[in-house]
Short mmCIF file of C-alpha atoms in Angstrom, two decimals:
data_model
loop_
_atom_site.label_atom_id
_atom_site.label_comp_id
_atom_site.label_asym_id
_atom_site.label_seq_id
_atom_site.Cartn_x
_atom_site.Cartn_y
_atom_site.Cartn_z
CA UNK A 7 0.00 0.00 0.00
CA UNK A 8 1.75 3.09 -1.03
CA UNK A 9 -0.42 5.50 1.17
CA UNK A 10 1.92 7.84 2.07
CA UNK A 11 4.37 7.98 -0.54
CA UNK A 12 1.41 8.60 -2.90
CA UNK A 13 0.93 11.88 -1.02
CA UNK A 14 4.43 12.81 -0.51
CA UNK A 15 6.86 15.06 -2.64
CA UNK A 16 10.09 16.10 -2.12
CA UNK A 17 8.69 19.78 -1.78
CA UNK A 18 6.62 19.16 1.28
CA UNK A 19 9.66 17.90 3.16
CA UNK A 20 11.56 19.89 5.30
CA UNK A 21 14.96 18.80 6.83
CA UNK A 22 16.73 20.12 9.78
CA UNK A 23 14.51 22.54 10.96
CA UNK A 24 15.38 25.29 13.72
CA UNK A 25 12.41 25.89 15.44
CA UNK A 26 11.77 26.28 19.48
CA UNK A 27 8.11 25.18 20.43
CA UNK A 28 5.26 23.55 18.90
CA UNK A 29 3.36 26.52 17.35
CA UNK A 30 6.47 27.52 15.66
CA UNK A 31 7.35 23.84 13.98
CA UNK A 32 3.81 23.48 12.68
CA UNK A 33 4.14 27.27 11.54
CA UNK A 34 7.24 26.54 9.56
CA UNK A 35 6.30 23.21 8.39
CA UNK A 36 2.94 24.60 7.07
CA UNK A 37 4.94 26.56 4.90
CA UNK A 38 5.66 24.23 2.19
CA UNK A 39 2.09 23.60 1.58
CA UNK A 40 1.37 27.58 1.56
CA UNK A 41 1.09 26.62 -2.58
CA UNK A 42 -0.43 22.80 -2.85
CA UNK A 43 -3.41 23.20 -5.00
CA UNK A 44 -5.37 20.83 -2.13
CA UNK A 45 -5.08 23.87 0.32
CA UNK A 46 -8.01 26.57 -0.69
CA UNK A 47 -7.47 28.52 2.61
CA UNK A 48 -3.99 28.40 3.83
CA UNK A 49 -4.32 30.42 6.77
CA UNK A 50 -7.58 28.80 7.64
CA UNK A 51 -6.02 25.45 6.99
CA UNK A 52 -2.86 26.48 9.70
CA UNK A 53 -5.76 27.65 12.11
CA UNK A 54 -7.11 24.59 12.31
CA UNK A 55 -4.43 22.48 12.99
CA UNK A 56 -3.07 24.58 15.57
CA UNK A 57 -6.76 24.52 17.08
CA UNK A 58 -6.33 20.32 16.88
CA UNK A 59 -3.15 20.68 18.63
CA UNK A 60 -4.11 22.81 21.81
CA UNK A 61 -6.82 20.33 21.83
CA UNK A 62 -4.72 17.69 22.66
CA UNK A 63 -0.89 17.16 21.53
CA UNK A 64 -0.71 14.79 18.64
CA UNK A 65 2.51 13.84 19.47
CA UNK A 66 2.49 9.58 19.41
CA UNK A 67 5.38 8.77 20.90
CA UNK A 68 8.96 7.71 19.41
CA UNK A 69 9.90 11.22 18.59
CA UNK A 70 7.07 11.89 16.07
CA UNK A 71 3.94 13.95 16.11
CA UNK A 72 1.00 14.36 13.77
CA UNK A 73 -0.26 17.63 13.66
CA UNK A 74 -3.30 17.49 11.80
CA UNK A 75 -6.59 19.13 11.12
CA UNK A 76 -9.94 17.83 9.09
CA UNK A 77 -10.71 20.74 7.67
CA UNK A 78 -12.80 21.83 4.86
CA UNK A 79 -9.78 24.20 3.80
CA UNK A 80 -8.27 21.17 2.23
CA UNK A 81 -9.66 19.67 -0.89
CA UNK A 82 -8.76 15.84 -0.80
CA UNK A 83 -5.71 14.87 1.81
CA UNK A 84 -2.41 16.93 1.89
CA UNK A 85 0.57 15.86 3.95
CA UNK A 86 3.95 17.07 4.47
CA UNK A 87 6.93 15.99 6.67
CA UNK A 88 9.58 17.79 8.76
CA UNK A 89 12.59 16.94 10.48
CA UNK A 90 13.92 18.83 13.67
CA UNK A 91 17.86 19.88 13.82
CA UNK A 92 17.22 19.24 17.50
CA UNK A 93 14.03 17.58 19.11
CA UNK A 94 11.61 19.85 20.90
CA UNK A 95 9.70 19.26 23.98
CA UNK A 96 6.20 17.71 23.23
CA UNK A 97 3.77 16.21 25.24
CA UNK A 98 3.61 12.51 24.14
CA UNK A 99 2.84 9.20 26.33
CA UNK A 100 6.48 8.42 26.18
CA UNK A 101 7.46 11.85 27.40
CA UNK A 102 10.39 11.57 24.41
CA UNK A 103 11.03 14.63 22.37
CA UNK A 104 9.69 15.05 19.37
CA UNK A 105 12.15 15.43 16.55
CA UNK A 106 9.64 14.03 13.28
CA UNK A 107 6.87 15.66 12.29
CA UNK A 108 4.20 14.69 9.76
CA UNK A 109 1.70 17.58 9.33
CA UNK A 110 -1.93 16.39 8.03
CA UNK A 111 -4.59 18.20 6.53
CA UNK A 112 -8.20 16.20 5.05
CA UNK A 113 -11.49 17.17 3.66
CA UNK A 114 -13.95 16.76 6.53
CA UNK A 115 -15.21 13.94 3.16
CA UNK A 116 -12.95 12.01 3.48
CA UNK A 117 -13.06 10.76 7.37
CA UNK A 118 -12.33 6.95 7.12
CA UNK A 119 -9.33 7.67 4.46
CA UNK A 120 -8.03 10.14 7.09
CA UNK A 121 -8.08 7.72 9.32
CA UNK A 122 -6.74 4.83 7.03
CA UNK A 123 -3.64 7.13 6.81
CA UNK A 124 -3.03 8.08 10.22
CA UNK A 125 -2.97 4.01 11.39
CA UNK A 126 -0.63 3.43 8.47
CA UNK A 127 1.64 6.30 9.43
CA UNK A 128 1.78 5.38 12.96
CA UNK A 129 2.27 1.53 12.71
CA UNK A 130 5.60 1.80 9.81
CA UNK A 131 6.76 4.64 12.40
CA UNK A 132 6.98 2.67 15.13
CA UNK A 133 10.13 0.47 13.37
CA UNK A 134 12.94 1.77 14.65
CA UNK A 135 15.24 1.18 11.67
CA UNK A 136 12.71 3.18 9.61
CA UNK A 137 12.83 6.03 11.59
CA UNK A 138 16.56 6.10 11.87
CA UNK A 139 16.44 5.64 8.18
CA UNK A 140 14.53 8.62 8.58
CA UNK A 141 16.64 10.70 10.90
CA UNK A 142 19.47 10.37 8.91
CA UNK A 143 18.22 11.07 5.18
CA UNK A 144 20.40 13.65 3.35
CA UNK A 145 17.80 15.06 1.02
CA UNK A 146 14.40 15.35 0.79
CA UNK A 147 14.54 13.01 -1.74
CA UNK A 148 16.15 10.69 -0.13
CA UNK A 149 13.54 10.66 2.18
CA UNK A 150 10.49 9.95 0.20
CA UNK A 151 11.98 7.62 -1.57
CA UNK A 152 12.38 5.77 1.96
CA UNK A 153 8.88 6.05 2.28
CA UNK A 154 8.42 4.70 -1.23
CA UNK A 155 10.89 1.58 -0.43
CA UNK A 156 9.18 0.64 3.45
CA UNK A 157 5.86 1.04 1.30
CA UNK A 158 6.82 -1.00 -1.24
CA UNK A 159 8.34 -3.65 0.89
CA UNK A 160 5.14 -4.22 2.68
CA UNK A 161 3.35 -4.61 -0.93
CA UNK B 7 -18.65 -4.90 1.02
CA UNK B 8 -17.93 -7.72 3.64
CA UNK B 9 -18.14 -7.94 7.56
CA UNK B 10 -14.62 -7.93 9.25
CA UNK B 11 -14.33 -9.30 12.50
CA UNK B 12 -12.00 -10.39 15.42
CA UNK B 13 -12.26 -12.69 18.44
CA UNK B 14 -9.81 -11.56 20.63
CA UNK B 15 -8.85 -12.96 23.55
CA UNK B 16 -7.22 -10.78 26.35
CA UNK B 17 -6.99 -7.33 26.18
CA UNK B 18 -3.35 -6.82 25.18
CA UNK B 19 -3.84 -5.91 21.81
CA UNK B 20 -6.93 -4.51 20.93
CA UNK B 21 -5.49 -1.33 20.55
CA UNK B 22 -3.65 -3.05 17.62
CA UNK B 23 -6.54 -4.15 16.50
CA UNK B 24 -8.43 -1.50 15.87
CA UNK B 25 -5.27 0.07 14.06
CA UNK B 26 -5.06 -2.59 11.60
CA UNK B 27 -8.59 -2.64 10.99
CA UNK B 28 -8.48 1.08 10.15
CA UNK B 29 -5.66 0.55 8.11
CA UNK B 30 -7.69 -1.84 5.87
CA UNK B 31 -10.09 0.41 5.47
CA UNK B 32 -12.99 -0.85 7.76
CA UNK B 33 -15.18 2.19 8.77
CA UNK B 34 -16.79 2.47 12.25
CA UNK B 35 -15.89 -0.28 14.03
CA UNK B 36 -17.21 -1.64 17.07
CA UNK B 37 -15.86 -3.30 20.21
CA UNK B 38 -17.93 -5.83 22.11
CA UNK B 39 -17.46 -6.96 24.99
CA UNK B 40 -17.76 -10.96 25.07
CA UNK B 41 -17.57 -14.53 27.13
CA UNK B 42 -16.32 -17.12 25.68
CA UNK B 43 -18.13 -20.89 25.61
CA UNK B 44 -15.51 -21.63 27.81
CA UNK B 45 -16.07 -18.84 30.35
CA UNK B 46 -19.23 -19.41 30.64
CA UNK B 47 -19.27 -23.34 31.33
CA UNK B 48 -16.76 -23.04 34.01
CA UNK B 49 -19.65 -21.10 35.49
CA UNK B 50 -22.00 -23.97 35.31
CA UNK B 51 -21.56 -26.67 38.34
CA UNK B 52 -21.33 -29.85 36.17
CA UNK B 53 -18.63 -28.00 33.83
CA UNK B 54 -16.74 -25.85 36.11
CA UNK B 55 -13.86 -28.49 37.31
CA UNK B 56 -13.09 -29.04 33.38
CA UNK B 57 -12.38 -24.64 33.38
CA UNK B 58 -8.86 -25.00 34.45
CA UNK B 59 -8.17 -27.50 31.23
CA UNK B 60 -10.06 -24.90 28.65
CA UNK B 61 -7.48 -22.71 27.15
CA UNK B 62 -8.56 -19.02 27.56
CA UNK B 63 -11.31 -19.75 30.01
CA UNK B 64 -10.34 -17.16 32.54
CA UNK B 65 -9.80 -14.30 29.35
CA UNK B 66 -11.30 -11.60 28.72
CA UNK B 67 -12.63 -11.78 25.01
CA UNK B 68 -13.32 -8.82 22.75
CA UNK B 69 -15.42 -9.04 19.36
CA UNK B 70 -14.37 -6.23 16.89
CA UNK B 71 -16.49 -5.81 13.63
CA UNK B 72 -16.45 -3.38 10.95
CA UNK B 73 -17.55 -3.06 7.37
CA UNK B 74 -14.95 -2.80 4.98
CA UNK B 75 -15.02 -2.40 1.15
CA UNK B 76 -11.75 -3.82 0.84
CA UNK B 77 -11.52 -7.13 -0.30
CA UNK B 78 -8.48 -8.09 0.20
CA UNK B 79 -8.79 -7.03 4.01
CA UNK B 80 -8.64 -10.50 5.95
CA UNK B 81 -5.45 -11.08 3.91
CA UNK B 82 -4.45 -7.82 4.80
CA UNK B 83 -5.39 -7.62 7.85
CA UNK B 84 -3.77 -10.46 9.16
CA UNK B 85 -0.58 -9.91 7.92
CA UNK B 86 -0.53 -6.30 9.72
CA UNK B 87 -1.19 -8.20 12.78
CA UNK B 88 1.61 -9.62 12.56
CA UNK B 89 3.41 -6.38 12.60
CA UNK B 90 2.37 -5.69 16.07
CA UNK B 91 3.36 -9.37 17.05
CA UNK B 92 0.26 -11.37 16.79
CA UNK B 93 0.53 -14.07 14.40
CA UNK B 94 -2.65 -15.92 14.78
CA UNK B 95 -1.47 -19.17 13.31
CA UNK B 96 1.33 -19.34 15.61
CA UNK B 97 0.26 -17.80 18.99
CA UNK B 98 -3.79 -18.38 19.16
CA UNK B 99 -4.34 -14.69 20.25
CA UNK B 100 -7.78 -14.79 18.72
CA UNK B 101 -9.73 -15.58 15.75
CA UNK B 102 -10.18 -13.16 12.56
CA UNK B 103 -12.66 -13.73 10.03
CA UNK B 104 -14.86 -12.35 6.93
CA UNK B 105 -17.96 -12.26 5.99
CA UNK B 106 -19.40 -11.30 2.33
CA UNK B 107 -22.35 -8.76 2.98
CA UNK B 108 -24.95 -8.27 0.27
CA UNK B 109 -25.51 -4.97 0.96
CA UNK B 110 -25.11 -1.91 3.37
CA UNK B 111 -26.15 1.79 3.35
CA UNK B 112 -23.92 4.05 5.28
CA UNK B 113 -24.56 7.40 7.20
CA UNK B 114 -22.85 10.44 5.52
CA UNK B 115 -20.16 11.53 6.97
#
């Protein structure tokens, strides 16, 4: 099942990002989606998820969060993935810093896909070699493709 | 459209469950809470000495169901499970099964 890699381009990824709190991660992550045609209100789409987030952290554990919104300022499903220079306090169940993050948006359609995807995400996350695989990706590139290759694997 | 469900004994991974059965696409699924055969003999006089032989008599037993388009999602399904360390045909941590449905109507979303 290739249903992340689907979603995922090299120009929603974001390596080694400097950023010193929650707000400011999803803020910069956001960024690279400012222009993907499934995002009709950008600003309302960034409102949202930062709404989701102070309603709870969507951090999962492992050093990854989820930052997400369903949202009808998103046409479809939109995803986009950064990568912390240094890993930020988050709240998670593990109490571990979070240093990956995978920012989500959906059409409040598509509920069950949404939710399809977040299971996915969370169950290939929690192999460690994947994420170190993950961690340690050069490019942006690099990184989907990893995505591509666990995906693929799993076919 | 089919029926996916899961006999699950113990509670240990029914978070697990309900992962991989969102991951193959079942919508809205539902967690009952159950006795097995077994369970319930060992609470009948005549039966009850034979409860310590029954395996799983003293578990707790969870049925999950969901509707699912996907038909390919036993298949599926069980080999996620396996991801999270259940491997039914080893390790006896429950029973999952399909069943064809001839038709369903859902609620919008």
């Amino acid at each position: 099942m290739f249903v992340v890699s689907r979603h995922l381009r090299p120009e929603r990824v974001m390596l080694d990002m400097e950023v010193g709190g929650r707000e400011e991660a999803i803020r910069a992550l956001a960024e690279c989606l400012r222009d993907a045609a499934e995002v009709k209100d950008f600003d309302g789409f960034v409102q949202d998820v930062l709404r989701r987030e102070k309603q709870g952290s969507t951090a999962v554990g492992m050093g990854v969060a989820i930052p997400h919104a369903r949202t009808d300022k998103v046409q479809g499903f939109v995803v986009a993935v950064g990568r912390l220079k240094e890993p930020i306090k988050w709240p998670s169940p593990d109490n571990q810093p979070v240093q990956l993050l995978f920012l989500m948006g959906t059409s409040t359609k598509i509920v069950a896909r949404y939710i399809q995807i977040v299971a996915h995400l969370t169950r290939i996350l929690r192999h460690g070699d994947f994420r170190e695989k993950l961690l340690k990706a050069a490019t942006a590139e690099e990184l989907v493709h990893l995505f591509l290759s666990e995906e693929r694997a799993e076919k | 459209m089919k029926l996916l469900g899961m006999i699950l004994e113990g509670d240990e991974h029914l978070e697990d469950v309900l992962a991989v059965f969102a991951e193959v696409g079942v919508v809205d699924a539902v967690v009952v809470e159950a006795e097995g055969l077994e369970r319930v003999l060992s609470q009948i006089p005549i039966f009850a000495p034979l409860s310590a032989m029954v395996r799983g008599a003293r578990q707790r037993r969870r049925l999950v169901l969901g509707v699912t388009d996907n038909n390919a999602a036993l298949k599926e399904a069980e080999t996620l499970l396996k991801d999270y360390g259940l491997n039914l045909r080893e390790s006896g941590g429950g029973v999952l099964f399909v069943i064809p449905i001839e038709g369903a109507v859902f609620l919008a979303e």
